[in-house]
Amino acid sequence: MKRILAGTALALALIATGPAMAKPGDPGREKVVAAIKSDHDASIERLRKWIALPTIANMGINHREGAEYMRQLALDAGFQQAKVIATDGVPGVFATLDAGAKDTLAIYFMYDVKHYDPAEWSSPPLEGKIVDRPGEGKALIGRGAVNQKGPETAFLTALRAFRTAGVKLPVNLVFVAEGEEEIASPHFAQVVNQPEVRAALEKAVGIIIPSASQSVDGQVTLLLGAKGAVELQLISSGEKWGRGPNKDIHSSLMANVDSPAWHLIKALNTLVADDGHTPAIDGWFENVKPLTARQKELIAADVAAGNEADEMKVLVIKHWYKDEDYLTASYRLAEQPTVNIQGLVSGYMGPGGKTVLPGRAEAKIDLRLVPDMTKDEAVSKLKSHLAKRGFGDIEVNVSGGYGPNQTDENSPLIKAEQATLADAKIPATLSARSAGSWPGVVFTGPPLHLPAGQFGGGRGGGAHAPDEWLLIDSSNPKVLGFDGQAILYADFLYEVARTAKAKR
């Protein structure tokens, strides 16, 4: 009975906010939609199997296996050729689908996920258990459910439906995937810069990363960019410093021996102002491009359509920085580059105490960058800042990173996204950029200069956290379930072809 009710709710959702009826020039759409719906159970099982094979870049888990699995998923979805691209790190995947169309769309996937602690989850993180989500429907719980294997599976489901239905794709596709997004994509440029890959991407009208981006109210924010990210470790050691111990020693010696841990803390304290928040690295804001009047207008419209209380609830917070109002905090989120401490590691970390003076201390740092900052600039300024203050001995180990990306709201890609959502009667706003990051700059920057965006319907949450989830069957008529997500992608492909044709 519950399954019947869930199916009824999903049907209502598709009527109320689901992808629209076929337009002239959308041949075979009804067959594609039927194929998506009939493939529901098999699609969810494919998602479960993918979740069961996590690629975790920073732990060396399933590098080759994950790449090969991604390659096979692309072939199974209809790509005519797919190959694993070796890099100096985790491999990438490149695939193409020639539909004989006049226009080409590029697709970016990540097949890696964040690590996890099973003890923190309500069900095994690799199981893909379906659970009730009160007020929303049924959700699948698993690492990678929303970030990004769930939305990516929905996109592949749409492609499979075209093939199953015997309907020709309206656009050609170029596909690139990486297994290091979660460690700031240190080698992804090696994939994109392969001559064969670059030549294929040059034909594209733009590139998207699939996402499940509806709010609890059903609204979608289309992002015109994203901050850049740099991941690094700052390491203070007696060995490099030339002071303090080279290994952990008895804590009583703190009276007459220097401490590498305190040395690191003193260095960290110079990176932000007295508020513990605002970056204070010398020259940090030198190349920061302020938000334009139009970008502020877009953010204000997005905030007006949003739900501050729901966002705070999801984040488990009660205040924005300095108790700023929602709009001011949203401007800051888009405009301000950041210096964040992800973690601090030093000495004894077990239960109780051990009375040691550590010989080494490490801070795990991420930097978020906005236009017109660059990765190289940020790292250079950080190193110079530390050296100037007597902390030149502290090692700066950069493990990955890239600059910010930005796309014109009037690009055909963004127009196609807007038109697809409008036809589906899904309310949508534009916003200047995401505070989160993805390596879109390798596409939007030279030499490709492609429009890039995140696109999709449906809903999920818990990325990087325990109990990550994706909505499968939606009881909320404003929000798409899994089938609705896949149908939306099919409609988007039709719309890309239509928009590109009008542009020619």
XYZ file of C-alpha atoms in Angstrom:
504
model
C 0.000 0.000 0.000
C 2.819 2.413 0.867
C 4.382 1.806 -2.549
C 1.040 2.593 -4.228
C 0.691 5.819 -2.255
C 4.271 6.784 -3.049
C 3.665 6.116 -6.735
C 0.497 8.215 -6.638
C 2.388 11.047 -4.973
C 5.081 10.857 -7.626
C 2.505 10.955 -10.396
C 0.949 14.045 -8.827
C 4.393 15.603 -8.541
C 5.046 15.071 -12.219
C 1.688 16.595 -13.108
C 2.190 19.622 -10.858
C 5.857 20.416 -11.374
C 7.212 17.702 -13.590
C 8.691 18.012 -17.033
C 6.267 19.494 -19.518
C 4.482 17.824 -22.392
C 6.463 17.398 -25.581
C 7.028 20.439 -27.734
C 7.044 20.401 -31.512
C 10.507 19.197 -32.455
C 10.746 16.775 -29.519
C 10.206 13.538 -31.443
C 9.810 10.431 -29.360
C 9.574 12.155 -26.015
C 6.596 10.125 -24.837
C 8.518 6.908 -25.566
C 11.530 8.232 -23.637
C 9.389 9.127 -20.621
C 7.779 5.684 -20.644
C 11.210 4.041 -20.829
C 12.433 6.060 -17.854
C 9.461 5.035 -15.744
C 9.722 1.364 -16.657
C 13.439 1.468 -15.783
C 12.847 2.822 -12.262
C 13.694 -0.243 -10.184
C 16.693 -1.159 -12.329
C 17.974 2.427 -12.152
C 17.837 2.463 -8.367
C 19.645 -0.869 -8.267
C 22.375 0.545 -10.535
C 22.734 3.485 -8.140
C 23.038 1.095 -5.186
C 25.748 -0.914 -6.934
C 27.686 2.249 -7.765
C 27.441 3.458 -4.173
C 28.772 0.069 -3.046
C 32.042 0.814 -4.920
C 33.445 4.010 -3.399
C 36.484 5.681 -4.903
C 38.205 7.692 -2.170
C 41.111 9.616 -3.647
C 42.957 10.642 -0.494
C 42.934 7.080 0.866
C 43.953 5.250 -2.296
C 40.683 3.297 -2.401
C 39.342 1.888 -5.704
C 41.252 4.195 -8.034
C 41.462 1.826 -10.994
C 38.252 -0.011 -10.130
C 36.271 3.237 -9.902
C 37.567 4.505 -13.231
C 36.790 1.247 -15.015
C 33.313 1.145 -13.444
C 32.677 4.719 -14.620
C 33.830 3.791 -18.123
C 31.437 0.848 -18.222
C 28.518 2.943 -16.944
C 29.090 5.356 -19.824
C 29.137 2.547 -22.380
C 26.013 0.974 -20.894
C 24.218 4.335 -21.187
C 24.893 4.501 -24.920
C 28.259 6.221 -25.383
C 29.905 4.639 -28.406
C 33.404 4.874 -27.026
C 34.753 5.382 -23.511
C 38.305 5.162 -22.271
C 40.216 5.539 -19.032
C 42.695 8.441 -19.151
C 45.798 7.986 -17.011
C 47.039 10.931 -14.927
C 49.755 11.413 -12.327
C 47.048 10.623 -9.776
C 43.618 9.013 -10.023
C 42.548 8.244 -13.633
C 39.884 10.153 -15.529
C 37.341 8.897 -18.052
C 36.536 10.298 -21.499
C 33.616 9.232 -23.676
C 31.720 10.429 -26.737
C 28.282 9.812 -28.183
C 27.786 10.844 -31.793
C 24.051 11.099 -32.469
C 24.544 12.726 -35.848
C 23.177 15.963 -34.398
C 24.267 19.464 -35.343
C 25.159 20.458 -31.769
C 27.152 18.951 -28.923
C 26.744 19.190 -25.144
C 29.554 18.335 -22.726
C 28.949 16.544 -19.432
C 31.207 16.533 -16.358
C 31.017 13.746 -13.772
C 32.949 12.999 -10.614
C 33.051 9.361 -9.580
C 34.854 9.801 -6.252
C 33.256 10.375 -2.857
C 34.250 11.609 0.579
C 35.342 9.093 3.175
C 32.951 8.127 5.968
C 32.726 6.624 9.458
C 30.061 3.876 9.466
C 29.551 4.388 13.220
C 28.038 7.823 12.475
C 25.439 6.494 10.023
C 21.940 5.202 10.782
C 22.387 2.513 8.098
C 25.519 1.193 6.334
C 26.886 3.966 4.080
C 27.470 1.623 1.139
C 24.121 -0.178 1.319
C 21.811 2.362 -0.359
C 18.912 1.686 2.003
C 15.521 3.219 1.158
C 13.978 4.964 4.169
C 10.954 7.128 4.903
C 11.712 10.831 4.998
C 8.805 12.474 6.851
C 7.026 15.098 4.796
C 9.099 14.386 1.687
C 8.706 10.744 0.654
C 11.224 7.933 0.353
C 14.961 8.560 0.209
C 18.032 6.483 -0.483
C 20.822 6.784 2.083
C 24.423 6.204 1.015
C 27.768 7.876 0.483
C 27.559 9.599 -2.877
C 23.733 9.537 -2.970
C 23.491 13.258 -3.722
C 27.158 14.158 -4.251
C 27.097 13.174 -7.087
C 26.224 9.596 -7.986
C 22.461 10.011 -7.573
C 22.026 12.938 -9.989
C 24.581 11.388 -12.341
C 22.663 8.100 -12.351
C 19.478 10.024 -13.186
C 21.257 11.591 -16.163
C 22.517 8.198 -17.355
C 18.985 6.821 -16.916
C 17.725 9.477 -19.329
C 20.339 8.470 -21.895
C 19.491 4.778 -21.537
C 15.825 5.631 -22.103
C 16.559 7.232 -25.474
C 18.360 4.067 -26.542
C 15.707 1.715 -25.129
C 12.943 3.702 -26.817
C 14.813 3.769 -30.128
C 14.746 7.570 -30.128
C 17.661 9.549 -31.522
C 19.371 11.898 -29.070
C 18.822 15.550 -30.040
C 22.468 16.453 -29.312
C 25.857 14.778 -29.444
C 27.571 14.285 -26.090
C 31.140 14.628 -24.834
C 31.760 13.166 -21.400
C 34.636 13.783 -18.978
C 34.876 12.365 -15.466
C 37.426 12.470 -12.684
C 38.126 10.584 -9.473
C 39.742 13.441 -7.511
C 37.063 16.106 -7.187
C 36.904 15.610 -3.431
C 40.586 16.514 -3.083
C 40.335 19.628 -5.284
C 41.058 17.979 -8.640
C 44.876 18.070 -8.637
C 45.224 16.181 -11.940
C 41.966 16.798 -13.804
C 43.559 19.345 -16.133
C 45.726 16.479 -17.448
C 42.537 14.786 -18.642
C 41.050 17.890 -20.268
C 44.343 18.842 -21.921
C 44.649 15.542 -23.771
C 44.473 16.585 -27.460
C 41.620 14.179 -28.230
C 39.611 15.346 -25.214
C 40.187 19.030 -25.844
C 39.252 18.697 -29.517
C 35.959 17.038 -28.565
C 35.171 19.651 -25.909
C 35.837 22.505 -28.343
C 32.735 21.428 -30.277
C 30.423 21.788 -27.260
C 27.939 24.606 -26.685
C 28.578 24.274 -22.946
C 29.045 21.811 -20.104
C 26.961 20.810 -17.084
C 27.443 18.819 -13.910
C 24.238 17.004 -12.871
C 22.832 18.013 -9.493
C 19.754 17.551 -7.327
C 19.110 21.183 -6.612
C 15.499 21.691 -5.536
C 14.765 23.217 -2.132
C 12.077 21.838 0.183
C 9.746 24.343 -1.512
C 10.649 23.019 -4.968
C 12.662 26.052 -6.044
C 15.918 25.761 -8.025
C 18.793 28.215 -7.933
C 20.771 28.231 -11.170
C 24.363 29.112 -10.337
C 26.381 31.239 -12.737
C 29.698 30.269 -11.205
C 31.516 28.751 -8.278
C 34.355 29.688 -5.983
C 37.742 28.160 -6.568
C 39.334 25.947 -3.938
C 42.831 25.154 -2.721
C 43.497 22.316 -0.308
C 46.765 22.332 1.605
C 48.467 21.305 4.805
C 50.541 23.586 7.038
C 53.102 21.530 8.959
C 55.228 22.711 11.870
C 57.979 20.365 13.015
C 61.021 20.532 15.208
C 63.007 19.059 12.344
C 62.180 21.853 9.851
C 62.024 24.647 12.420
C 65.348 23.787 13.993
C 63.777 24.393 17.385
C 61.718 22.117 19.598
C 61.901 18.313 19.526
C 62.082 16.111 16.443
C 59.733 13.656 18.164
C 57.221 13.726 21.002
C 58.890 14.287 24.377
C 57.687 14.630 27.981
C 55.445 17.643 28.509
C 57.381 18.776 31.586
C 60.083 19.970 29.175
C 57.742 22.676 27.885
C 59.476 24.849 30.491
C 62.709 25.000 28.503
C 61.986 23.526 25.037
C 60.166 25.228 22.153
C 56.819 23.811 20.997
C 56.156 23.169 17.271
C 52.429 22.963 18.077
C 52.298 26.454 19.581
C 54.482 27.662 16.722
C 51.804 26.485 14.287
C 49.008 28.028 16.339
C 50.790 31.394 16.376
C 51.178 31.167 12.606
C 47.534 30.267 12.090
C 46.477 33.228 14.198
C 48.090 35.606 11.680
C 45.952 34.273 8.807
C 42.713 35.848 10.052
C 41.793 39.106 11.756
C 40.899 39.383 15.444
C 37.327 38.359 14.606
C 38.643 34.870 13.817
C 36.884 35.091 10.464
C 38.165 37.722 8.009
C 41.262 36.680 6.006
C 44.337 38.713 6.953
C 46.920 37.290 4.532
C 48.932 40.130 3.007
C 47.370 41.244 -0.286
C 44.569 38.672 0.001
C 41.874 41.024 -1.313
C 44.076 42.686 -3.935
C 42.455 40.947 -6.923
C 39.018 40.288 -5.452
C 36.411 41.485 -7.930
C 33.395 43.009 -6.142
C 29.925 41.804 -6.969
C 28.345 43.785 -9.761
C 25.006 45.514 -9.344
C 23.427 42.802 -11.500
C 24.962 40.009 -9.409
C 23.615 41.624 -6.240
C 20.216 41.901 -7.896
C 20.269 38.183 -8.715
C 21.333 37.232 -5.185
C 18.599 39.416 -3.696
C 15.960 37.743 -5.886
C 17.274 34.313 -4.932
C 17.189 35.205 -1.223
C 13.633 36.511 -1.551
C 12.577 33.189 -3.062
C 14.511 31.155 -0.507
C 13.790 29.884 2.986
C 16.220 31.204 5.608
C 14.745 29.143 8.444
C 15.062 25.917 6.472
C 18.649 26.699 5.486
C 19.625 27.414 9.085
C 17.922 24.194 10.168
C 19.859 22.167 7.611
C 23.134 23.827 8.667
C 22.284 23.450 12.370
C 23.098 27.107 13.074
C 21.262 29.950 14.789
C 23.232 32.979 13.595
C 25.041 34.256 10.538
C 28.416 35.917 11.040
C 28.054 39.174 13.023
C 24.301 38.466 13.208
C 23.961 39.844 9.689
C 20.590 39.626 7.967
C 20.044 36.884 5.398
C 20.665 39.120 2.380
C 23.893 40.622 3.733
C 25.128 37.178 4.730
C 24.306 35.909 1.228
C 26.273 38.729 -0.391
C 29.206 37.843 1.858
C 28.900 34.146 0.992
C 29.248 34.883 -2.717
C 31.842 37.651 -2.512
C 34.283 36.825 0.272
C 37.280 34.532 -0.197
C 37.984 32.414 2.872
C 40.711 30.735 4.918
C 39.265 27.722 6.707
C 40.754 25.218 9.149
C 39.405 21.762 8.301
C 41.292 20.005 11.049
C 44.184 20.176 13.506
C 46.411 17.194 14.221
C 49.205 17.032 16.777
C 50.573 14.758 19.454
C 48.391 12.304 21.320
C 44.798 12.071 20.012
C 43.456 9.130 22.056
C 41.259 9.095 25.178
C 42.489 10.909 28.251
C 45.894 12.578 28.296
C 49.476 11.506 27.673
C 51.569 14.499 28.832
C 53.708 14.879 25.719
C 55.219 17.882 23.961
C 54.587 17.065 20.284
C 57.402 17.283 17.780
C 54.994 17.941 14.928
C 51.683 19.717 14.313
C 49.569 19.916 11.162
C 46.671 22.119 10.117
C 44.480 21.002 7.213
C 43.409 24.153 5.376
C 41.116 25.028 2.498
C 41.056 28.369 0.722
C 37.996 29.494 -1.252
C 38.716 31.910 -4.079
C 36.539 34.383 -5.966
C 37.099 36.204 -9.269
C 39.742 37.400 -10.125
C 41.922 35.387 -7.725
C 44.001 32.428 -8.907
C 45.324 29.337 -7.187
C 48.977 30.242 -7.782
C 48.443 33.763 -6.472
C 46.760 32.527 -3.290
C 49.485 29.992 -2.495
C 52.266 32.500 -3.216
C 50.711 35.126 -0.960
C 50.212 32.614 1.835
C 53.865 31.555 1.736
C 55.112 35.155 1.619
C 52.828 36.132 4.490
C 54.174 33.335 6.717
C 57.820 33.995 5.832
C 57.479 37.718 6.565
C 56.309 36.923 10.101
C 59.013 34.449 10.965
C 57.119 31.293 9.976
C 59.018 30.470 6.802
C 59.951 27.086 8.229
C 56.328 25.936 8.194
C 55.788 23.592 5.281
C 53.008 24.494 2.847
C 52.000 21.292 1.087
C 49.382 21.942 -1.623
C 47.416 18.796 -2.392
C 44.996 20.224 -4.984
C 43.183 23.285 -6.202
C 41.906 25.520 -8.988
C 40.518 28.995 -9.512
C 36.907 30.255 -9.596
C 34.637 30.009 -12.628
C 31.952 32.310 -14.016
C 29.403 32.031 -16.832
C 27.332 34.701 -18.583
C 23.630 34.511 -17.733
C 22.834 35.158 -21.397
C 24.764 32.152 -22.681
C 22.702 29.582 -24.603
C 23.466 26.978 -21.919
C 21.909 29.029 -19.124
C 18.991 29.998 -21.335
C 18.342 26.299 -22.022
C 18.421 25.558 -18.290
C 15.918 28.346 -17.610
C 13.604 27.277 -20.418
C 13.610 23.628 -19.292
C 12.649 24.557 -15.732
C 10.019 27.030 -16.930
C 8.384 24.354 -19.110
C 8.391 22.010 -16.112
C 6.772 24.728 -13.985
C 9.650 24.582 -11.533
C 10.348 28.022 -10.019
C 13.933 29.082 -10.638
C 16.202 31.972 -9.819
C 19.733 32.855 -10.861
C 22.545 33.511 -8.423
C 26.026 34.889 -8.941
C 27.997 31.873 -7.758
C 28.142 28.910 -5.450
C 30.224 29.147 -2.289
C 31.081 25.515 -2.907
C 33.579 24.573 -5.565
C 34.069 22.375 -8.614
C 36.809 22.552 -11.267
C 34.668 24.375 -13.815
C 37.488 26.818 -14.503
C 39.199 24.184 -16.684
C 36.211 24.610 -19.019
C 35.323 28.295 -18.591
C 38.951 29.453 -18.685
C 41.393 29.369 -21.576
C 41.609 27.780 -24.036
C 38.032 26.388 -24.072
C 36.000 29.334 -22.694
C 32.844 27.192 -22.432
C 29.705 28.175 -20.530
C 29.361 25.863 -17.526
C 26.607 25.195 -15.018
C 25.120 22.811 -12.504
C 21.692 21.534 -13.486
C 18.997 19.184 -12.268
C 15.810 18.706 -10.290
C 15.056 16.523 -7.314
C 16.336 16.911 -3.812
C 18.978 15.511 -1.489
C 21.289 16.452 1.339
C 24.044 15.431 3.713
C 26.925 15.784 1.253
C 30.204 15.023 3.082
C 28.164 14.162 6.192
C 26.621 11.046 7.760
C 23.317 9.809 6.311
C 23.773 11.467 2.914
C 20.500 11.061 1.026
C 18.681 11.438 -2.293
C 14.908 11.657 -2.665
C 13.653 8.707 -4.734
C 9.844 8.850 -4.445
C 8.569 12.337 -3.663
C 5.379 12.882 -1.660
C 5.765 16.639 -2.124
C 4.098 17.761 -5.377
C 6.601 20.611 -5.606
C 9.671 18.360 -5.708
C 10.699 15.775 -8.304
C 11.540 12.210 -7.404
C 14.152 10.148 -9.222
C 12.093 9.492 -12.363
C 11.215 13.168 -12.559
C 14.907 14.056 -12.410
C 15.672 11.744 -15.314
C 12.772 13.108 -17.389
C 13.977 16.653 -16.712
C 17.393 15.727 -18.133
C 15.755 14.301 -21.254
C 13.815 17.531 -21.706
C 16.992 19.522 -21.151
C 18.700 17.718 -24.029
C 15.785 18.625 -26.313
C 15.980 22.222 -25.095
C 19.735 22.495 -25.655
C 19.208 21.447 -29.277
C 16.350 23.921 -29.676
C 18.289 26.816 -28.100
C 21.448 26.079 -30.094
C 19.435 25.950 -33.315
C 17.920 29.355 -32.590
C 21.400 30.723 -31.895
C 22.864 29.453 -35.184
